[in-house]
Structure formats: C-alpha cells, structure tokens
PDB file of N, CA and C in Angstrom:
ATOM      1  N   MET A  74    -216.362  -6.494  12.208  1.00 66.00           N
ATOM      2  CA  MET A  74    -216.467  -7.619  13.106  1.00 66.00           C
ATOM      3  C   MET A  74    -215.538  -7.386  14.284  1.00 66.00           C
ATOM      4  N   LYS A  75    -216.106  -7.478  15.429  1.00 79.00           N
ATOM      5  CA  LYS A  75    -215.359  -7.231  16.640  1.00 79.00           C
ATOM      6  C   LYS A  75    -215.100  -8.563  17.349  1.00 79.00           C
ATOM      7  N   ILE A  76    -213.811  -8.808  17.684  1.00 78.00           N
ATOM      8  CA  ILE A  76    -213.425 -10.037  18.367  1.00 78.00           C
ATOM      9  C   ILE A  76    -213.090  -9.676  19.805  1.00 78.00           C
ATOM     10  N   THR A  77    -213.675 -10.399  20.702  1.00 85.00           N
ATOM     11  CA  THR A  77    -213.405 -10.136  22.113  1.00 85.00           C
ATOM     12  C   THR A  77    -212.076 -10.766  22.499  1.00 85.00           C
ATOM     13  N   GLN A  78    -211.578 -10.308  23.601  1.00 85.00           N
ATOM     14  CA  GLN A  78    -210.293 -10.808  24.080  1.00 85.00           C
ATOM     15  C   GLN A  78    -210.381 -12.295  24.415  1.00 85.00           C
ATOM     16  N   LYS A  79    -211.470 -12.727  24.944  1.00 85.00           N
ATOM     17  CA  LYS A  79    -211.668 -14.134  25.307  1.00 85.00           C
ATOM     18  C   LYS A  79    -211.655 -15.023  24.066  1.00 85.00           C
ATOM     19  N   VAL A  80    -212.341 -14.597  23.010  1.00 84.00           N
ATOM     20  CA  VAL A  80    -212.385 -15.368  21.764  1.00 84.00           C
ATOM     21  C   VAL A  80    -211.007 -15.392  21.120  1.00 84.00           C
ATOM     22  N   LEU A  81    -210.294 -14.275  21.163  1.00 82.00           N
ATOM     23  CA  LEU A  81    -208.956 -14.192  20.601  1.00 82.00           C
ATOM     24  C   LEU A  81    -208.004 -15.151  21.319  1.00 82.00           C
ATOM     25  N   LYS A  82    -208.066 -15.210  22.645  1.00 82.00           N
ATOM     26  CA  LYS A  82    -207.234 -16.141  23.412  1.00 82.00           C
ATOM     27  C   LYS A  82    -207.550 -17.587  23.046  1.00 82.00           C
ATOM     28  N   GLN A  83    -208.829 -17.873  22.875  1.00 83.00           N
ATOM     29  CA  GLN A  83    -209.241 -19.233  22.538  1.00 83.00           C
ATOM     30  C   GLN A  83    -208.722 -19.624  21.152  1.00 83.00           C
ATOM     31  N   ILE A  84    -208.791 -18.710  20.191  1.00 83.00           N
ATOM     32  CA  ILE A  84    -208.306 -18.988  18.828  1.00 83.00           C
ATOM     33  C   ILE A  84    -206.798 -19.212  18.850  1.00 83.00           C
ATOM     34  N   ILE A  85    -206.073 -18.371  19.573  1.00 80.00           N
ATOM     35  CA  ILE A  85    -204.616 -18.526  19.664  1.00 80.00           C
ATOM     36  C   ILE A  85    -204.259 -19.848  20.339  1.00 80.00           C
ATOM     37  N   LEU A  86    -204.963 -20.196  21.381  1.00 80.00           N
ATOM     38  CA  LEU A  86    -204.716 -21.458  22.075  1.00 80.00           C
ATOM     39  C   LEU A  86    -204.963 -22.651  21.155  1.00 80.00           C
ATOM     40  N   GLU A  87    -206.034 -22.613  20.372  1.00 80.00           N
ATOM     41  CA  GLU A  87    -206.333 -23.690  19.431  1.00 80.00           C
ATOM     42  C   GLU A  87    -205.236 -23.818  18.380  1.00 80.00           C
ATOM     43  N   GLU A  88    -204.756 -22.709  17.865  1.00 78.00           N
ATOM     44  CA  GLU A  88    -203.710 -22.747  16.851  1.00 78.00           C
ATOM     45  C   GLU A  88    -202.411 -23.284  17.428  1.00 78.00           C
ATOM     46  N   LEU A  89    -202.106 -22.886  18.641  1.00 73.00           N
ATOM     47  CA  LEU A  89    -200.897 -23.396  19.281  1.00 73.00           C
ATOM     48  C   LEU A  89    -200.980 -24.903  19.487  1.00 73.00           C
ATOM     49  N   THR A  90    -202.110 -25.387  19.911  1.00 76.00           N
ATOM     50  CA  THR A  90    -202.236 -26.820  20.138  1.00 76.00           C
ATOM     51  C   THR A  90    -202.188 -27.580  18.817  1.00 76.00           C
ATOM     52  N   LYS A  91    -202.718 -26.997  17.750  1.00 75.00           N
ATOM     53  CA  LYS A  91    -202.664 -27.661  16.442  1.00 75.00           C
ATOM     54  C   LYS A  91    -201.219 -27.808  15.996  1.00 75.00           C
ATOM     55  N   THR A  92    -200.422 -26.758  16.131  1.00 75.00           N
ATOM     56  CA  THR A  92    -199.027 -26.838  15.700  1.00 75.00           C
ATOM     57  C   THR A  92    -198.245 -27.794  16.589  1.00 75.00           C
ATOM     58  N   GLU A  93    -198.546 -27.786  17.880  1.00 78.00           N
ATOM     59  CA  GLU A  93    -197.864 -28.713  18.777  1.00 78.00           C
ATOM     60  C   GLU A  93    -198.185 -30.158  18.423  1.00 78.00           C
ATOM     61  N   VAL A  94    -199.438 -30.419  18.136  1.00 76.00           N
ATOM     62  CA  VAL A  94    -199.850 -31.771  17.764  1.00 76.00           C
ATOM     63  C   VAL A  94    -199.160 -32.189  16.474  1.00 76.00           C
ATOM     64  N   LYS A  95    -199.087 -31.287  15.519  1.00 82.00           N
ATOM     65  CA  LYS A  95    -198.414 -31.592  14.255  1.00 82.00           C
ATOM     66  C   LYS A  95    -196.941 -31.907  14.489  1.00 82.00           C
ATOM     67  N   GLU A  96    -196.277 -31.119  15.327  1.00 84.00           N
ATOM     68  CA  GLU A  96    -194.860 -31.349  15.609  1.00 84.00           C
ATOM     69  C   GLU A  96    -194.647 -32.689  16.314  1.00 84.00           C
ATOM     70  N   ILE A  97    -195.488 -32.973  17.274  1.00 82.00           N
ATOM     71  CA  ILE A  97    -195.357 -34.236  18.005  1.00 82.00           C
ATOM     72  C   ILE A  97    -195.600 -35.415  17.072  1.00 82.00           C
ATOM     73  N   ALA A  98    -196.616 -35.317  16.245  1.00 82.00           N
ATOM     74  CA  ALA A  98    -196.906 -36.395  15.295  1.00 82.00           C
ATOM     75  C   ALA A  98    -195.753 -36.575  14.316  1.00 82.00           C
ATOM     76  N   LYS A  99    -195.197 -35.483  13.864  1.00 88.00           N
ATOM     77  CA  LYS A  99    -194.068 -35.550  12.929  1.00 88.00           C
ATOM     78  C   LYS A  99    -192.859 -36.218  13.574  1.00 88.00           C
ATOM     79  N   GLU A 100    -192.549 -35.830  14.802  1.00 89.00           N
ATOM     80  CA  GLU A 100    -191.421 -36.426  15.513  1.00 89.00           C
ATOM     81  C   GLU A 100    -191.617 -37.925  15.723  1.00 89.00           C
ATOM     82  N   GLU A 101    -192.808 -38.314  16.130  1.00 88.00           N
ATOM     83  CA  GLU A 101    -193.091 -39.732  16.361  1.00 88.00           C
ATOM     84  C   GLU A 101    -193.003 -40.534  15.067  1.00 88.00           C
ATOM     85  N   ALA A 102    -193.512 -39.966  13.988  1.00 88.00           N
ATOM     86  CA  ALA A 102    -193.450 -40.652  12.695  1.00 88.00           C
ATOM     87  C   ALA A 102    -192.004 -40.819  12.249  1.00 88.00           C
ATOM     88  N   GLU A 103    -191.190 -39.787  12.436  1.00 90.00           N
ATOM     89  CA  GLU A 103    -189.784 -39.877  12.061  1.00 90.00           C
ATOM     90  C   GLU A 103    -189.060 -40.940  12.893  1.00 90.00           C
ATOM     91  N   LYS A 104    -189.363 -41.000  14.177  1.00 90.00           N
ATOM     92  CA  LYS A 104    -188.740 -42.013  15.030  1.00 90.00           C
ATOM     93  C   LYS A 104    -189.096 -43.414  14.566  1.00 90.00           C
ATOM     94  N   GLU A 105    -190.371 -43.635  14.255  1.00 90.00           N
ATOM     95  CA  GLU A 105    -190.818 -44.955  13.815  1.00 90.00           C
ATOM     96  C   GLU A 105    -190.172 -45.348  12.490  1.00 90.00           C
ATOM     97  N   VAL A 106    -190.088 -44.405  11.581  1.00 89.00           N
ATOM     98  CA  VAL A 106    -189.490 -44.691  10.275  1.00 89.00           C
ATOM     99  C   VAL A 106    -188.013 -45.007  10.436  1.00 89.00           C
ATOM    100  N   LYS A 107    -187.320 -44.233  11.245  1.00 89.00           N
ATOM    101  CA  LYS A 107    -185.891 -44.487  11.471  1.00 89.00           C
ATOM    102  C   LYS A 107    -185.668 -45.852  12.106  1.00 89.00           C
ATOM    103  N   ALA A 108    -186.491 -46.193  13.085  1.00 88.00           N
ATOM    104  CA  ALA A 108    -186.345 -47.481  13.760  1.00 88.00           C
ATOM    105  C   ALA A 108    -186.609 -48.635  12.799  1.00 88.00           C
ATOM    106  N   ALA A 109    -187.654 -48.514  11.990  1.00 86.00           N
ATOM    107  CA  ALA A 109    -187.974 -49.574  11.032  1.00 86.00           C
ATOM    108  C   ALA A 109    -186.884 -49.706   9.979  1.00 86.00           C
ATOM    109  N   LEU A 110    -186.386 -48.577   9.510  1.00 86.00           N
ATOM    110  CA  LEU A 110    -185.333 -48.595   8.496  1.00 86.00           C
ATOM    111  C   LEU A 110    -184.052 -49.181   9.059  1.00 86.00           C
ATOM    112  N   LYS A 111    -183.727 -48.802  10.280  1.00 88.00           N
ATOM    113  CA  LYS A 111    -182.519 -49.312  10.921  1.00 88.00           C
ATOM    114  C   LYS A 111    -182.597 -50.832  11.089  1.00 88.00           C
ATOM    115  N   LYS A 112    -183.749 -51.315  11.527  1.00 87.00           N
ATOM    116  CA  LYS A 112    -183.923 -52.756  11.715  1.00 87.00           C
ATOM    117  C   LYS A 112    -183.831 -53.489  10.380  1.00 87.00           C
ATOM    118  N   PHE A 113    -184.462 -52.925   9.358  1.00 86.00           N
ATOM    119  CA  PHE A 113    -184.440 -53.551   8.038  1.00 86.00           C
ATOM    120  C   PHE A 113    -183.024 -53.616   7.497  1.00 86.00           C
ATOM    121  N   ILE A 114    -182.299 -52.521   7.616  1.00 88.00           N
ATOM    122  CA  ILE A 114    -180.925 -52.484   7.099  1.00 88.00           C
ATOM    123  C   ILE A 114    -180.052 -53.455   7.879  1.00 88.00           C
ATOM    124  N   LYS A 115    -180.207 -53.476   9.191  1.00 87.00           N
ATOM    125  CA  LYS A 115    -179.396 -54.370  10.018  1.00 87.00           C
ATOM    126  C   LYS A 115    -179.642 -55.831   9.642  1.00 87.00           C
ATOM    127  N   ASP A 116    -180.907 -56.211   9.548  1.00 85.00           N
ATOM    128  CA  ASP A 116    -181.239 -57.592   9.203  1.00 85.00           C
ATOM    129  C   ASP A 116    -180.733 -57.951   7.816  1.00 85.00           C
ATOM    130  N   ASP A 117    -180.915 -57.050   6.875  1.00 86.00           N
ATOM    131  CA  ASP A 117    -180.495 -57.298   5.496  1.00 86.00           C
ATOM    132  C   ASP A 117    -178.978 -57.437   5.411  1.00 86.00           C
ATOM    133  N   LEU A 118    -178.249 -56.570   6.104  1.00 85.00           N
ATOM    134  CA  LEU A 118    -176.789 -56.650   6.093  1.00 85.00           C
ATOM    135  C   LEU A 118    -176.293 -57.935   6.744  1.00 85.00           C
ATOM    136  N   GLU A 119    -176.917 -58.317   7.832  1.00 86.00           N
ATOM    137  CA  GLU A 119    -176.516 -59.558   8.495  1.00 86.00           C
ATOM    138  C   GLU A 119    -176.685 -60.758   7.569  1.00 86.00           C
ATOM    139  N   LYS A 120    -177.793 -60.805   6.862  1.00 87.00           N
ATOM    140  CA  LYS A 120    -178.035 -61.915   5.937  1.00 87.00           C
ATOM    141  C   LYS A 120    -176.989 -61.947   4.836  1.00 87.00           C
ATOM    142  N   GLU A 121    -176.696 -60.776   4.263  1.00 84.00           N
ATOM    143  CA  GLU A 121    -175.718 -60.711   3.176  1.00 84.00           C
ATOM    144  C   GLU A 121    -174.320 -61.091   3.650  1.00 84.00           C
ATOM    145  N   ILE A 122    -173.957 -60.640   4.836  1.00 81.00           N
ATOM    146  CA  ILE A 122    -172.627 -60.975   5.371  1.00 81.00           C
ATOM    147  C   ILE A 122    -172.530 -62.462   5.673  1.00 81.00           C
ATOM    148  N   GLN A 123    -173.594 -63.030   6.221  1.00 82.00           N
ATOM    149  CA  GLN A 123    -173.580 -64.463   6.498  1.00 82.00           C
ATOM    150  C   GLN A 123    -173.460 -65.263   5.216  1.00 82.00           C
ATOM    151  N   LYS A 124    -174.148 -64.837   4.159  1.00 82.00           N
ATOM    152  CA  LYS A 124    -174.033 -65.523   2.873  1.00 82.00           C
ATOM    153  C   LYS A 124    -172.608 -65.451   2.348  1.00 82.00           C
ATOM    154  N   ALA A 125    -171.999 -64.275   2.477  1.00 77.00           N
ATOM    155  CA  ALA A 125    -170.657 -64.079   1.945  1.00 77.00           C
ATOM    156  C   ALA A 125    -169.611 -64.857   2.732  1.00 77.00           C
ATOM    157  N   LEU A 126    -169.778 -64.962   4.037  1.00 77.00           N
ATOM    158  CA  LEU A 126    -168.767 -65.607   4.865  1.00 77.00           C
ATOM    159  C   LEU A 126    -168.920 -67.114   4.957  1.00 77.00           C
ATOM    160  N   LYS A 127    -169.961 -67.669   4.394  1.00 81.00           N
ATOM    161  CA  LYS A 127    -170.143 -69.120   4.462  1.00 81.00           C
ATOM    162  C   LYS A 127    -169.131 -69.865   3.586  1.00 81.00           C
ATOM    163  N   GLY A 128    -168.703 -69.253   2.525  1.00 79.00           N
ATOM    164  CA  GLY A 128    -167.811 -69.937   1.597  1.00 79.00           C
ATOM    165  C   GLY A 128    -166.385 -70.054   2.111  1.00 79.00           C
ATOM    166  N   LYS A 129    -165.722 -71.122   1.756  1.00 82.00           N
ATOM    167  CA  LYS A 129    -164.334 -71.353   2.167  1.00 82.00           C
ATOM    168  C   LYS A 129    -163.410 -70.336   1.519  1.00 82.00           C
ATOM    169  N   ALA A 130    -163.705 -69.957   0.285  1.00 82.00           N
ATOM    170  CA  ALA A 130    -162.862 -69.005  -0.424  1.00 82.00           C
ATOM    171  C   ALA A 130    -162.850 -67.652   0.294  1.00 82.00           C
ATOM    172  N   THR A 131    -163.978 -67.236   0.784  1.00 81.00           N
ATOM    173  CA  THR A 131    -164.059 -65.958   1.486  1.00 81.00           C
ATOM    174  C   THR A 131    -163.254 -66.002   2.775  1.00 81.00           C
ATOM    175  N   LYS A 132    -163.364 -67.097   3.491  1.00 81.00           N
ATOM    176  CA  LYS A 132    -162.604 -67.228   4.736  1.00 81.00           C
ATOM    177  C   LYS A 132    -161.104 -67.210   4.447  1.00 81.00           C
ATOM    178  N   ASP A 133    -160.695 -67.858   3.371  1.00 84.00           N
ATOM    179  CA  ASP A 133    -159.285 -67.861   2.989  1.00 84.00           C
ATOM    180  C   ASP A 133    -158.822 -66.447   2.625  1.00 84.00           C
ATOM    181  N   GLN A 134    -159.664 -65.701   1.925  1.00 87.00           N
ATOM    182  CA  GLN A 134    -159.310 -64.334   1.564  1.00 87.00           C
ATOM    183  C   GLN A 134    -159.156 -63.463   2.817  1.00 87.00           C
ATOM    184  N   VAL A 135    -160.073 -63.605   3.748  1.00 84.00           N
ATOM    185  CA  VAL A 135    -159.989 -62.838   4.994  1.00 84.00           C
ATOM    186  C   VAL A 135    -158.709 -63.205   5.739  1.00 84.00           C
ATOM    187  N   ALA A 136    -158.374 -64.465   5.780  1.00 84.00           N
ATOM    188  CA  ALA A 136    -157.156 -64.913   6.461  1.00 84.00           C
ATOM    189  C   ALA A 136    -155.917 -64.345   5.775  1.00 84.00           C
ATOM    190  N   ASP A 137    -155.879 -64.373   4.448  1.00 87.00           N
ATOM    191  CA  ASP A 137    -154.734 -63.841   3.712  1.00 87.00           C
ATOM    192  C   ASP A 137    -154.560 -62.341   3.951  1.00 87.00           C
ATOM    193  N   ILE A 138    -155.650 -61.614   3.916  1.00 89.00           N
ATOM    194  CA  ILE A 138    -155.580 -60.166   4.149  1.00 89.00           C
ATOM    195  C   ILE A 138    -155.110 -59.882   5.567  1.00 89.00           C
ATOM    196  N   SER A 139    -155.605 -60.649   6.528  1.00 87.00           N
ATOM    197  CA  SER A 139    -155.202 -60.460   7.922  1.00 87.00           C
ATOM    198  C   SER A 139    -153.710 -60.735   8.094  1.00 87.00           C
ATOM    199  N   LYS A 140    -153.226 -61.775   7.450  1.00 89.00           N
ATOM    200  CA  LYS A 140    -151.801 -62.096   7.527  1.00 89.00           C
ATOM    201  C   LYS A 140    -150.951 -60.973   6.944  1.00 89.00           C
ATOM    202  N   GLU A 141    -151.379 -60.420   5.812  1.00 88.00           N
ATOM    203  CA  GLU A 141    -150.632 -59.323   5.195  1.00 88.00           C
ATOM    204  C   GLU A 141    -150.585 -58.102   6.111  1.00 88.00           C
ATOM    205  N   VAL A 142    -151.702 -57.798   6.729  1.00 87.00           N
ATOM    206  CA  VAL A 142    -151.749 -56.649   7.637  1.00 87.00           C
ATOM    207  C   VAL A 142    -150.830 -56.883   8.826  1.00 87.00           C
ATOM    208  N   ILE A 143    -150.853 -58.077   9.391  1.00 85.00           N
ATOM    209  CA  ILE A 143    -149.995 -58.382  10.542  1.00 85.00           C
ATOM    210  C   ILE A 143    -148.522 -58.297  10.152  1.00 85.00           C
ATOM    211  N   LYS A 144    -148.179 -58.794   8.966  1.00 86.00           N
ATOM    212  CA  LYS A 144    -146.789 -58.726   8.495  1.00 86.00           C
ATOM    213  C   LYS A 144    -146.336 -57.281   8.339  1.00 86.00           C
ATOM    214  N   LYS A 145    -147.183 -56.442   7.750  1.00 84.00           N
ATOM    215  CA  LYS A 145    -146.819 -55.032   7.571  1.00 84.00           C
ATOM    216  C   LYS A 145    -146.694 -54.325   8.914  1.00 84.00           C
ATOM    217  N   LEU A 146    -147.575 -54.640   9.831  1.00 83.00           N
ATOM    218  CA  LEU A 146    -147.505 -54.054  11.157  1.00 83.00           C
ATOM    219  C   LEU A 146    -146.211 -54.467  11.848  1.00 83.00           C
ATOM    220  N   TYR A 147    -145.854 -55.726  11.723  1.00 83.00           N
ATOM    221  CA  TYR A 147    -144.623 -56.217  12.333  1.00 83.00           C
ATOM    222  C   TYR A 147    -143.413 -55.498  11.748  1.00 83.00           C
ATOM    223  N   LYS A 148    -143.402 -55.318  10.435  1.00 82.00           N
ATOM    224  CA  LYS A 148    -142.282 -54.619   9.794  1.00 82.00           C
ATOM    225  C   LYS A 148    -142.187 -53.184  10.298  1.00 82.00           C
ATOM    226  N   GLU A 149    -143.322 -52.496  10.385  1.00 78.00           N
ATOM    227  CA  GLU A 149    -143.326 -51.113  10.858  1.00 78.00           C
ATOM    228  C   GLU A 149    -142.836 -51.041  12.308  1.00 78.00           C
ATOM    229  N   LEU A 150    -143.290 -51.957  13.123  1.00 74.00           N
ATOM    230  CA  LEU A 150    -142.860 -51.962  14.513  1.00 74.00           C
ATOM    231  C   LEU A 150    -141.367 -52.251  14.630  1.00 74.00           C
ATOM    232  N   SER A 151    -140.873 -53.168  13.827  1.00 74.00           N
ATOM    233  CA  SER A 151    -139.462 -53.538  13.937  1.00 74.00           C
ATOM    234  C   SER A 151    -138.550 -52.424  13.441  1.00 74.00           C
ATOM    235  N   PHE A 152    -138.976 -51.664  12.441  1.00 75.00           N
ATOM    236  CA  PHE A 152    -138.139 -50.576  11.930  1.00 75.00           C
ATOM    237  C   PHE A 152    -138.257 -49.319  12.789  1.00 75.00           C
ATOM    238  N   ASN A 153    -139.435 -48.977  13.190  1.00 73.00           N
ATOM    239  CA  ASN A 153    -139.644 -47.721  13.896  1.00 73.00           C
ATOM    240  C   ASN A 153    -139.556 -47.848  15.413  1.00 73.00           C
ATOM    241  N   TYR A 154    -139.886 -49.005  15.936  1.00 70.00           N
ATOM    242  CA  TYR A 154    -139.897 -49.190  17.382  1.00 70.00           C
ATOM    243  C   TYR A 154    -139.217 -50.516  17.752  1.00 70.00           C
ATOM    244  N   PRO A 155    -137.918 -50.629  17.547  1.00 68.00           N
ATOM    245  CA  PRO A 155    -137.262 -51.918  17.841  1.00 68.00           C
ATOM    246  C   PRO A 155    -137.291 -52.281  19.324  1.00 68.00           C
ATOM    247  N   TYR A 156    -137.394 -51.287  20.208  1.00 72.00           N
ATOM    248  CA  TYR A 156    -137.418 -51.593  21.643  1.00 72.00           C
ATOM    249  C   TYR A 156    -138.681 -52.344  22.041  1.00 72.00           C
ATOM    250  N   ILE A 157    -139.767 -52.197  21.272  1.00 67.00           N
ATOM    251  CA  ILE A 157    -140.992 -52.932  21.572  1.00 67.00           C
ATOM    252  C   ILE A 157    -140.765 -54.422  21.343  1.00 67.00           C
ATOM    253  N   ILE A 158    -140.098 -54.737  20.255  1.00 63.00           N
ATOM    254  CA  ILE A 158    -139.830 -56.148  19.933  1.00 63.00           C
ATOM    255  C   ILE A 158    -138.846 -56.720  20.924  1.00 63.00           C
ATOM    256  N   ASP A 159    -137.888 -55.895  21.375  1.00 68.00           N
ATOM    257  CA  ASP A 159    -136.902 -56.376  22.347  1.00 68.00           C
ATOM    258  C   ASP A 159    -137.560 -56.721  23.690  1.00 68.00           C
ATOM    259  N   ARG A 160    -138.656 -56.046  24.000  1.00 71.00           N
ATOM    260  CA  ARG A 160    -139.324 -56.279  25.283  1.00 71.00           C
ATOM    261  C   ARG A 160    -140.251 -57.487  25.252  1.00 71.00           C
ATOM    262  N   VAL A 161    -140.499 -58.063  24.079  1.00 64.00           N
ATOM    263  CA  VAL A 161    -141.388 -59.215  23.976  1.00 64.00           C
ATOM    264  C   VAL A 161    -140.681 -60.439  24.591  1.00 64.00           C
ATOM    265  N   LYS A 162    -141.345 -61.081  25.524  1.00 66.00           N
ATOM    266  CA  LYS A 162    -140.776 -62.253  26.188  1.00 66.00           C
ATOM    267  C   LYS A 162    -141.196 -63.498  25.429  1.00 66.00           C
ATOM    268  N   VAL A 163    -140.218 -64.333  25.211  1.00 49.00           N
ATOM    269  CA  VAL A 163    -140.470 -65.571  24.475  1.00 49.00           C
ATOM    270  C   VAL A 163    -140.461 -66.747  25.425  1.00 49.00           C
TER     271      VAL A 163
END
C-alpha cells in the first residue's frame, strides 16, 4: 500500500487536531471541576464556621485565647524590647 505525501499530511494533521482537542477538553474540564469544588468547599466552610461562632461559649473561648496571646506578646515585648514600651504614649 502506497501512501501519497498529501494523504500522509492529512492524516498527521487530523491526529494533531485530535490530540489538541483532547488536551483542550481536559483542561476545560479540570478548570470547571476545580471551580465547582472550590465554591462547594467555600460555601460549606462558611456555613460550618457560622454555626460554630453563633454560640456564646465559642465567642468566650475566642476572647480568652486572644487575651492569652496578647498577654504573652506583651511579656515578650517587655522583656526583649523594653524601648518599644517606653515609646508608647499614654
């Protein structure tokens, strides 16, 4: 079987376009899946966080943890950088 140069070019061109189409379709599908997953995770996390933060106990816990962090930061600043505290205007 003898294949002419014209037929060979046409076959190669068809194969190239098939692979290009497959790659483009794959990329688009991945983008859509990532976007849908990202939106789903974001919405789900927001709902869970809102549920958790509605309670008074949770707010109190967040406040207590924040106070502890601020106290430790103040201690570190006062021991290691006393000139910073001296520059604070009251």
